[in-house]
Amino acid sequence: GLKRLHLGSCVLSMNFQEIRNEFLEIKGYVQAEDENLDNRILKSSEALQDIKPTERCCFFHHLLRFYLDRVFKNYQTSNYHIRRKVSSIANSFLGIKRELRLCHDHLMCHCGEEAKEKYTHILSHFEELDGQKAVVKALGELDILLRWMERT
Amino acid sequence: IAEENPKLLQNLMFHSSNFENILKWDSVQGSPADTVYSVQYKRYGDPKWKPKAECQNITQTFCNLTYETRDTEEQYFAKLMASSQGHGDIMEWRQTTRFSACRDTLIKPPLVTCIPSVWSVKLIVHPSPTALWTRDGHQQTLEEIFPDLFYRLQLHINQTYQMHFEGKKKEYEFFGLAPDTEYQGVTMIVIPTPFKESAPYTCRVRTLTDRTW
């Protein structure tokens, strides 16, 4: 289940299948909540694997913080099972963020223009949408983020 | 229209294997015989729905959307309108959940040739074709799409004992077998990312008779 994530000189290992399986359990519910099919937050133009390797760590760090601070924290549902799964995924992301800290401490997480620009695009896609609708859409797009991570 | 009391159609979903993506649905028992269906599709994040030209006002209950959903890194929706004029002009819409071929496609069993000798059995795995083609007309294989793909092979000796192989190469030979004996070879495709396993391909093969005596 452990997979290596190559973010330039920063290499993380993470239990991919566990996060993917957890998301598969909530995917149908969360994606059905997202009725806006015309918009997308994680667009192919900002894909993680297409960013130059030296800036991938920084971009990924931004994405982790985005999901932890703007999505998981603000997602509301009356469904207990879904809530438990979302917090479990959030805990996995926290673990990845801790590992990423090591790369940052060893100066392997350089933030350049490309990372900043692409993250700004993603944030603007998110902020164009209404509060909880944006949160639901971003959560429903976790499989897109996971696919980007798989391809990195 | 909630799925609970459909009049014309139900169970609309993508059925995908080796990236051949077929939209399928069921008519409802007792629905009018003159019911016709029209399919539209769209990429997640695009504003426009597009009609599938070959699937407008059709009576069959499937539609091949392989070409329209061929970008394995994108996600798609399809929606279907069912209508019947003859019985009070009924019309119903259904829409699929979000479909991602890369995540949702099932993997067909591998193509394997099983070759017996006197003391061994050789299994040769052939590349698995998909429904995807490159711009220059080359049919893509699973091995090209998933570089980390590997094979898992077993030879069942008897009820309890099996020999195993696992790897990316194409040819595997199980040695130390008995002549003129039946064995069962089982081969599966395994894709680590995103994790997928094919159904097994099974071949029954009998080793040759030892004529040296």
Tab-separated table of C-alpha atoms in Angstrom:
chain	number	residue	atom	x	y	z
A	1	GLY	CA	0.000	0.000	0.000
A	2	LEU	CA	2.934	2.418	0.571
A	3	LYS	CA	3.727	4.562	-2.458
A	4	ARG	CA	6.503	7.103	-3.012
A	5	LEU	CA	5.580	10.638	-3.924
A	6	HIS	CA	8.374	12.350	-5.864
A	7	LEU	CA	8.208	16.121	-5.333
A	8	GLY	CA	11.502	17.198	-6.826
A	9	SER	CA	14.251	16.271	-4.354
A	10	CYS	CA	11.625	15.726	-1.664
A	11	VAL	CA	10.382	12.145	-1.614
A	12	LEU	CA	7.509	11.118	0.658
A	13	SER	CA	6.079	7.693	1.232
A	14	MET	CA	2.395	7.435	2.005
A	15	ASN	CA	-0.366	4.845	2.263
A	16	PHE	CA	-2.182	5.712	-0.904
A	17	GLN	CA	-4.605	2.853	-1.049
A	18	GLU	CA	-5.914	3.647	2.440
A	19	ILE	CA	-6.780	7.240	1.525
A	20	ARG	CA	-8.230	6.137	-1.814
A	21	ASN	CA	-10.393	3.472	-0.164
A	22	GLU	CA	-11.662	5.989	2.414
A	23	PHE	CA	-12.565	8.432	-0.350
A	24	LEU	CA	-14.305	5.724	-2.382
A	25	GLU	CA	-16.642	5.267	0.598
A	26	ILE	CA	-17.768	8.890	0.530
A	27	LYS	CA	-17.344	9.666	-3.189
A	28	GLY	CA	-20.899	8.851	-4.271
A	29	TYR	CA	-22.436	10.854	-1.425
A	30	VAL	CA	-20.197	13.908	-1.733
A	31	GLN	CA	-20.139	14.077	-5.539
A	32	ALA	CA	-23.937	13.768	-5.585
A	33	GLU	CA	-24.089	16.835	-3.299
A	34	ASP	CA	-22.176	18.809	-5.941
A	35	GLU	CA	-24.842	19.821	-8.453
A	36	ASN	CA	-22.639	22.308	-10.276
A	37	LEU	CA	-21.142	20.218	-13.094
A	38	ASP	CA	-20.096	23.246	-15.112
A	39	ASN	CA	-17.250	24.278	-12.872
A	40	ARG	CA	-14.188	22.580	-11.537
A	41	ILE	CA	-11.661	23.653	-8.898
A	42	LEU	CA	-8.721	21.314	-9.639
A	43	LYS	CA	-8.327	21.866	-13.368
A	44	SER	CA	-5.943	19.925	-15.609
A	45	SER	CA	-4.103	23.189	-16.355
A	46	GLU	CA	-2.948	23.254	-12.756
A	47	ALA	CA	-2.086	19.557	-12.426
A	48	LEU	CA	0.571	18.748	-9.841
A	49	GLN	CA	2.519	16.418	-12.130
A	50	ASP	CA	2.896	19.129	-14.766
A	51	ILE	CA	4.584	21.618	-12.444
A	52	LYS	CA	8.343	21.779	-12.690
A	53	PRO	CA	9.831	19.292	-10.193
A	54	THR	CA	11.690	21.935	-8.171
A	55	GLU	CA	8.405	23.666	-7.285
A	56	ARG	CA	6.223	20.576	-6.849
A	57	CYS	CA	6.852	20.320	-3.110
A	58	CYS	CA	5.770	23.898	-2.478
A	59	PHE	CA	2.679	23.550	-4.673
A	60	PHE	CA	1.738	20.312	-2.946
A	61	HIS	CA	2.241	21.970	0.439
A	62	HIS	CA	-0.191	24.704	-0.615
A	63	LEU	CA	-2.728	22.073	-1.718
A	64	LEU	CA	-2.422	20.177	1.582
A	65	ARG	CA	-2.979	23.348	3.598
A	66	PHE	CA	-5.900	24.299	1.316
A	67	TYR	CA	-7.625	20.982	1.981
A	68	LEU	CA	-6.861	21.030	5.716
A	69	ASP	CA	-7.756	24.657	6.393
A	70	ARG	CA	-10.461	25.416	3.809
A	71	VAL	CA	-12.114	22.093	2.965
A	72	PHE	CA	-12.007	19.402	5.656
A	73	LYS	CA	-12.429	21.965	8.448
A	74	ASN	CA	-15.482	23.566	6.840
A	75	TYR	CA	-17.283	20.566	5.412
A	76	GLN	CA	-20.676	20.151	7.088
A	77	THR	CA	-22.860	17.070	6.982
A	78	SER	CA	-25.425	15.474	9.215
A	79	ASN	CA	-24.202	12.056	8.099
A	80	TYR	CA	-22.056	10.631	10.912
A	81	HIS	CA	-20.349	7.992	8.732
A	82	ILE	CA	-19.340	10.593	6.146
A	83	ARG	CA	-18.072	12.940	8.852
A	84	ARG	CA	-15.919	10.164	10.337
A	85	LYS	CA	-14.454	9.316	6.944
A	86	VAL	CA	-13.657	12.938	6.162
A	87	SER	CA	-11.849	13.387	9.466
A	88	SER	CA	-9.929	10.167	8.855
A	89	ILE	CA	-8.781	11.472	5.475
A	90	ALA	CA	-7.901	14.785	7.138
A	91	ASN	CA	-5.726	12.925	9.647
A	92	SER	CA	-3.913	11.193	6.807
A	93	PHE	CA	-3.298	14.592	5.192
A	94	LEU	CA	-1.940	15.900	8.525
A	95	GLY	CA	0.502	13.004	8.589
A	96	ILE	CA	1.665	13.827	5.062
A	97	LYS	CA	2.025	17.485	6.035
A	98	ARG	CA	4.264	16.498	8.975
A	99	GLU	CA	6.486	14.512	6.616
A	100	LEU	CA	6.560	17.429	4.223
A	101	ARG	CA	7.887	19.576	7.096
A	102	LEU	CA	11.144	17.575	6.963
A	103	CYS	CA	11.631	18.489	3.327
A	104	HIS	CA	10.913	22.114	4.151
A	105	ASP	CA	13.477	22.038	6.961
A	106	HIS	CA	16.051	20.647	4.523
A	107	LEU	CA	15.334	23.440	2.043
A	108	MET	CA	13.822	21.059	-0.500
A	109	CYS	CA	10.518	22.889	-0.744
A	110	HIS	CA	11.328	25.954	-2.814
A	111	CYS	CA	8.387	28.234	-3.711
A	112	GLY	CA	8.735	29.852	-7.097
A	113	GLU	CA	6.453	31.808	-9.399
A	114	GLU	CA	4.859	28.801	-11.048
A	115	ALA	CA	3.738	27.200	-7.793
A	116	LYS	CA	2.338	30.494	-6.493
A	117	GLU	CA	0.571	31.315	-9.759
A	118	LYS	CA	-1.070	27.915	-10.138
A	119	TYR	CA	-2.148	27.799	-6.533
A	120	THR	CA	-3.664	31.262	-6.942
A	121	HIS	CA	-5.679	29.945	-9.895
A	122	ILE	CA	-7.018	27.078	-7.815
A	123	LEU	CA	-7.934	29.429	-4.996
A	124	SER	CA	-9.783	31.709	-7.384
A	125	HIS	CA	-11.755	28.773	-8.840
A	126	PHE	CA	-12.680	27.903	-5.246
A	127	GLU	CA	-13.565	31.438	-4.190
A	128	GLU	CA	-15.733	32.032	-7.256
A	129	LEU	CA	-18.189	29.571	-5.782
A	130	ASP	CA	-20.467	30.066	-2.814
A	131	GLY	CA	-19.052	28.963	0.570
A	132	GLN	CA	-20.376	25.462	1.338
A	133	LYS	CA	-20.880	24.660	-2.353
A	134	ALA	CA	-17.185	25.335	-2.932
A	135	VAL	CA	-16.248	23.120	0.017
A	136	VAL	CA	-18.444	20.282	-1.260
A	137	LYS	CA	-17.004	20.594	-4.765
A	138	ALA	CA	-13.402	20.581	-3.531
A	139	LEU	CA	-14.086	17.543	-1.369
A	140	GLY	CA	-15.678	15.759	-4.310
A	141	GLU	CA	-12.564	16.470	-6.346
A	142	LEU	CA	-10.248	14.640	-3.937
A	143	ASP	CA	-9.990	11.821	-6.470
A	144	ILE	CA	-8.535	14.306	-8.939
A	145	LEU	CA	-5.903	15.316	-6.359
A	146	LEU	CA	-5.186	11.674	-5.553
A	147	ARG	CA	-4.747	10.943	-9.266
A	148	TRP	CA	-2.308	13.880	-9.568
A	149	MET	CA	-0.373	12.473	-6.611
A	150	GLU	CA	-0.330	9.003	-8.172
A	151	ARG	CA	1.144	10.421	-11.347
A	152	THR	CA	3.870	12.328	-9.557
B	1	ILE	CA	-37.609	12.591	-11.199
B	2	ALA	CA	-36.513	10.460	-8.329
B	3	GLU	CA	-35.187	7.020	-9.216
B	4	GLU	CA	-37.769	5.535	-6.834
B	5	ASN	CA	-40.682	5.498	-9.297
B	6	PRO	CA	-39.258	5.519	-12.805
B	7	LYS	CA	-41.721	5.101	-15.680
B	8	LEU	CA	-39.434	4.646	-18.644
B	9	LEU	CA	-35.823	4.017	-17.630
B	10	GLN	CA	-33.583	2.990	-14.740
B	11	ASN	CA	-30.090	1.815	-13.815
B	12	LEU	CA	-28.301	4.288	-16.076
B	13	MET	CA	-24.551	3.807	-15.672
B	14	PHE	CA	-21.244	3.418	-17.444
B	15	HIS	CA	-19.916	-0.103	-17.951
B	16	SER	CA	-16.212	0.019	-18.693
B	17	SER	CA	-13.599	-2.622	-19.286
B	18	ASN	CA	-10.135	-2.054	-20.782
B	19	PHE	CA	-11.317	1.516	-21.444
B	20	GLU	CA	-14.245	0.517	-23.610
B	21	ASN	CA	-16.885	2.731	-22.051
B	22	ILE	CA	-20.466	1.760	-22.746
B	23	LEU	CA	-23.429	3.638	-21.313
B	24	LYS	CA	-26.174	1.161	-20.422
B	25	TRP	CA	-29.644	1.398	-18.931
B	26	ASP	CA	-32.756	-0.670	-18.428
B	27	SER	CA	-36.276	0.021	-19.565
B	28	VAL	CA	-38.951	-0.301	-16.919
B	29	GLN	CA	-41.222	-3.339	-17.006
B	30	GLY	CA	-44.472	-2.391	-18.673
B	31	SER	CA	-43.114	0.834	-20.176
B	32	PRO	CA	-44.507	1.721	-23.621
B	33	ALA	CA	-43.000	-0.150	-26.575
B	34	ASP	CA	-42.570	3.086	-28.527
B	35	THR	CA	-40.089	4.483	-25.976
B	36	VAL	CA	-37.033	6.098	-27.561
B	37	TYR	CA	-33.842	7.322	-25.910
B	38	SER	CA	-31.443	10.198	-26.562
B	39	VAL	CA	-27.969	10.460	-25.031
B	40	GLN	CA	-25.908	13.508	-24.106
B	41	TYR	CA	-22.517	13.639	-22.439
B	42	LYS	CA	-20.151	16.191	-20.998
B	43	ARG	CA	-16.787	16.524	-19.372
B	44	TYR	CA	-16.865	17.488	-15.720
B	45	GLY	CA	-16.153	21.239	-15.481
B	46	ASP	CA	-17.370	22.042	-19.014
B	47	PRO	CA	-20.549	24.096	-19.243
B	48	LYS	CA	-22.003	22.393	-22.342
B	49	TRP	CA	-23.716	19.066	-22.805
B	50	LYS	CA	-23.134	17.483	-26.212
B	51	PRO	CA	-25.479	15.070	-27.977
B	52	LYS	CA	-24.073	11.720	-29.030
B	53	ALA	CA	-25.122	11.782	-32.662
B	54	GLU	CA	-25.475	8.029	-33.127
B	55	CYS	CA	-27.612	7.703	-29.999
B	56	GLN	CA	-30.519	10.059	-30.675
B	57	ASN	CA	-34.062	8.615	-30.607
B	58	ILE	CA	-32.742	5.053	-30.386
B	59	THR	CA	-34.637	2.027	-29.104
B	60	GLN	CA	-31.630	0.007	-27.901
B	61	THR	CA	-30.619	0.391	-24.251
B	62	PHE	CA	-26.888	1.007	-24.650
B	63	CYS	CA	-24.623	3.569	-26.287
B	64	ASN	CA	-20.881	3.387	-26.909
B	65	LEU	CA	-19.189	6.506	-25.500
B	66	THR	CA	-15.641	5.170	-25.657
B	67	TYR	CA	-14.398	7.843	-28.034
B	68	GLU	CA	-16.172	10.686	-26.257
B	69	THR	CA	-14.752	9.706	-22.864
B	70	ARG	CA	-11.309	8.639	-24.061
B	71	ASP	CA	-9.243	11.095	-21.986
B	72	THR	CA	-8.364	8.795	-19.102
B	73	GLU	CA	-7.386	11.681	-16.845
B	74	GLU	CA	-10.721	13.469	-17.162
B	75	GLN	CA	-14.117	12.829	-15.580
B	76	TYR	CA	-17.404	12.697	-17.460
B	77	PHE	CA	-21.163	12.625	-17.059
B	78	ALA	CA	-23.813	11.235	-19.372
B	79	LYS	CA	-27.518	11.924	-19.310
B	80	LEU	CA	-30.377	10.209	-21.028
B	81	MET	CA	-33.808	11.371	-22.088
B	82	ALA	CA	-36.474	8.729	-22.560
B	83	SER	CA	-39.733	9.637	-24.228
B	84	SER	CA	-42.898	7.958	-25.369
B	85	GLN	CA	-45.457	9.737	-27.564
B	86	GLY	CA	-48.022	6.999	-27.758
B	87	HIS	CA	-48.948	7.041	-24.079
B	88	GLY	CA	-49.641	10.589	-23.002
B	89	ASP	CA	-46.301	12.010	-24.018
B	90	ILE	CA	-44.190	10.758	-21.090
B	91	MET	CA	-40.603	12.069	-20.757
B	92	GLU	CA	-37.928	11.174	-18.217
B	93	TRP	CA	-34.321	12.253	-17.623
B	94	ARG	CA	-31.583	10.382	-15.853
B	95	GLN	CA	-27.936	11.338	-15.267
B	96	THR	CA	-24.944	9.185	-14.372
B	97	THR	CA	-22.642	9.746	-11.452
B	98	ARG	CA	-19.181	11.145	-12.211
B	99	PHE	CA	-17.297	8.684	-14.402
B	100	SER	CA	-13.503	8.434	-14.593
B	101	ALA	CA	-12.293	5.740	-16.946
B	102	CYS	CA	-8.907	5.542	-15.268
B	103	ARG	CA	-10.479	4.829	-11.887
B	104	ASP	CA	-13.601	2.951	-12.979
B	105	THR	CA	-12.543	0.718	-15.872
B	106	LEU	CA	-12.390	-2.996	-15.096
B	107	ILE	CA	-9.469	-5.044	-16.359
B	108	LYS	CA	-10.241	-8.000	-18.576
B	109	PRO	CA	-8.390	-11.277	-18.026
B	110	PRO	CA	-4.973	-11.382	-19.740
B	111	LEU	CA	-4.369	-13.171	-23.041
B	112	VAL	CA	-2.207	-16.184	-22.231
B	113	THR	CA	-0.801	-19.099	-24.206
B	114	CYS	CA	-0.177	-22.264	-22.157
B	115	ILE	CA	2.466	-24.583	-23.615
B	116	PRO	CA	3.084	-27.995	-22.012
B	117	SER	CA	6.340	-29.949	-22.279
B	118	VAL	CA	7.184	-33.285	-20.632
B	119	TRP	CA	8.488	-31.847	-17.343
B	120	SER	CA	7.258	-28.278	-17.449
B	121	VAL	CA	4.531	-25.861	-18.479
B	122	LYS	CA	5.288	-22.470	-20.029
B	123	LEU	CA	2.808	-19.555	-19.763
B	124	ILE	CA	3.248	-16.716	-22.283
B	125	VAL	CA	1.367	-13.504	-21.492
B	126	HIS	CA	0.449	-11.289	-24.445
B	127	PRO	CA	-0.055	-7.504	-24.246
B	128	SER	CA	-3.651	-6.574	-23.399
B	129	PRO	CA	-5.301	-4.391	-26.058
B	130	THR	CA	-7.575	-1.557	-24.963
B	131	ALA	CA	-10.223	0.515	-26.722
B	132	LEU	CA	-7.847	3.499	-26.758
B	133	TRP	CA	-5.947	4.563	-29.874
B	134	THR	CA	-3.163	7.083	-30.264
B	135	ARG	CA	-3.457	9.885	-32.802
B	136	ASP	CA	-1.179	7.989	-35.189
B	137	GLY	CA	-3.510	5.002	-35.193
B	138	HIS	CA	-1.750	2.747	-32.691
B	139	GLN	CA	-3.994	0.670	-30.426
B	140	GLN	CA	-2.784	1.198	-26.875
B	141	THR	CA	-2.186	-1.715	-24.523
B	142	LEU	CA	-2.705	-1.811	-20.766
B	143	GLU	CA	1.051	-2.252	-20.409
B	144	GLU	CA	1.616	1.097	-22.150
B	145	ILE	CA	-1.057	2.920	-20.146
B	146	PHE	CA	0.019	1.520	-16.778
B	147	PRO	CA	3.841	1.247	-16.706
B	148	ASP	CA	3.823	-0.338	-13.224
B	149	LEU	CA	1.513	-3.164	-14.344
B	150	PHE	CA	2.681	-6.703	-13.518
B	151	TYR	CA	1.437	-10.288	-13.762
B	152	ARG	CA	0.658	-12.804	-11.028
B	153	LEU	CA	0.788	-16.457	-12.109
B	154	GLN	CA	0.018	-19.691	-10.313
B	155	LEU	CA	0.229	-23.308	-11.350
B	156	HIS	CA	-2.050	-25.511	-9.304
B	157	ILE	CA	-0.282	-28.818	-8.681
B	158	ASN	CA	-2.959	-30.340	-6.469
B	159	GLN	CA	-5.588	-29.272	-3.992
B	160	THR	CA	-3.046	-27.797	-1.590
B	161	TYR	CA	0.137	-27.120	-3.507
B	162	GLN	CA	0.681	-24.277	-6.001
B	163	MET	CA	3.718	-22.731	-7.650
B	164	HIS	CA	3.819	-18.937	-7.978
B	165	PHE	CA	5.427	-16.344	-10.176
B	166	GLU	CA	5.036	-12.562	-10.173
B	167	GLY	CA	6.672	-10.044	-12.487
B	168	LYS	CA	6.606	-7.859	-15.562
B	169	LYS	CA	8.183	-10.184	-18.104
B	170	LYS	CA	6.055	-12.076	-20.608
B	171	GLU	CA	7.238	-15.679	-20.340
B	172	TYR	CA	7.167	-17.914	-17.244
B	173	GLU	CA	8.037	-21.636	-17.086
B	174	PHE	CA	7.063	-23.939	-14.229
B	175	PHE	CA	9.604	-26.765	-13.982
B	176	GLY	CA	9.781	-30.035	-12.035
B	177	LEU	CA	6.396	-31.340	-13.113
B	178	ALA	CA	5.279	-34.927	-13.744
B	179	PRO	CA	4.775	-36.147	-17.332
B	180	ASP	CA	1.289	-36.859	-18.664
B	181	THR	CA	-0.354	-34.985	-15.808
B	182	GLU	CA	-3.033	-32.275	-15.856
B	183	TYR	CA	-2.309	-28.905	-14.319
B	184	GLN	CA	-4.216	-25.641	-14.051
B	185	GLY	CA	-2.513	-22.344	-14.843
B	186	VAL	CA	-4.020	-19.125	-13.470
B	187	THR	CA	-2.830	-15.689	-14.588
B	188	MET	CA	-3.946	-12.237	-13.419
B	189	ILE	CA	-3.032	-8.669	-14.281
B	190	VAL	CA	-2.239	-6.404	-11.303
B	191	ILE	CA	-2.064	-2.606	-11.553
B	192	PRO	CA	-0.658	-0.977	-8.387
B	193	THR	CA	-1.710	2.655	-9.167
B	194	PRO	CA	-4.659	3.120	-9.161
B	195	PHE	CA	-4.983	-0.354	-7.669
B	196	LYS	CA	-6.782	-2.829	-9.971
B	197	GLU	CA	-6.754	-6.574	-10.469
B	198	SER	CA	-8.106	-8.381	-13.510
B	199	ALA	CA	-10.312	-11.421	-13.394
B	200	PRO	CA	-8.085	-14.530	-13.712
B	201	TYR	CA	-7.364	-16.302	-16.987
B	202	THR	CA	-7.346	-20.039	-16.378
B	203	CYS	CA	-5.981	-22.735	-18.645
B	204	ARG	CA	-6.006	-26.505	-18.116
B	205	VAL	CA	-3.000	-28.170	-19.638
B	206	ARG	CA	-1.602	-31.697	-19.654
B	207	THR	CA	2.173	-32.339	-19.686
B	208	LEU	CA	3.431	-34.571	-22.487
B	209	THR	CA	4.156	-38.251	-22.154
B	210	ASP	CA	7.799	-39.166	-21.399
B	211	ARG	CA	8.810	-41.289	-24.454
B	212	THR	CA	12.403	-41.779	-23.394
B	213	TRP	CA	11.519	-45.080	-21.642
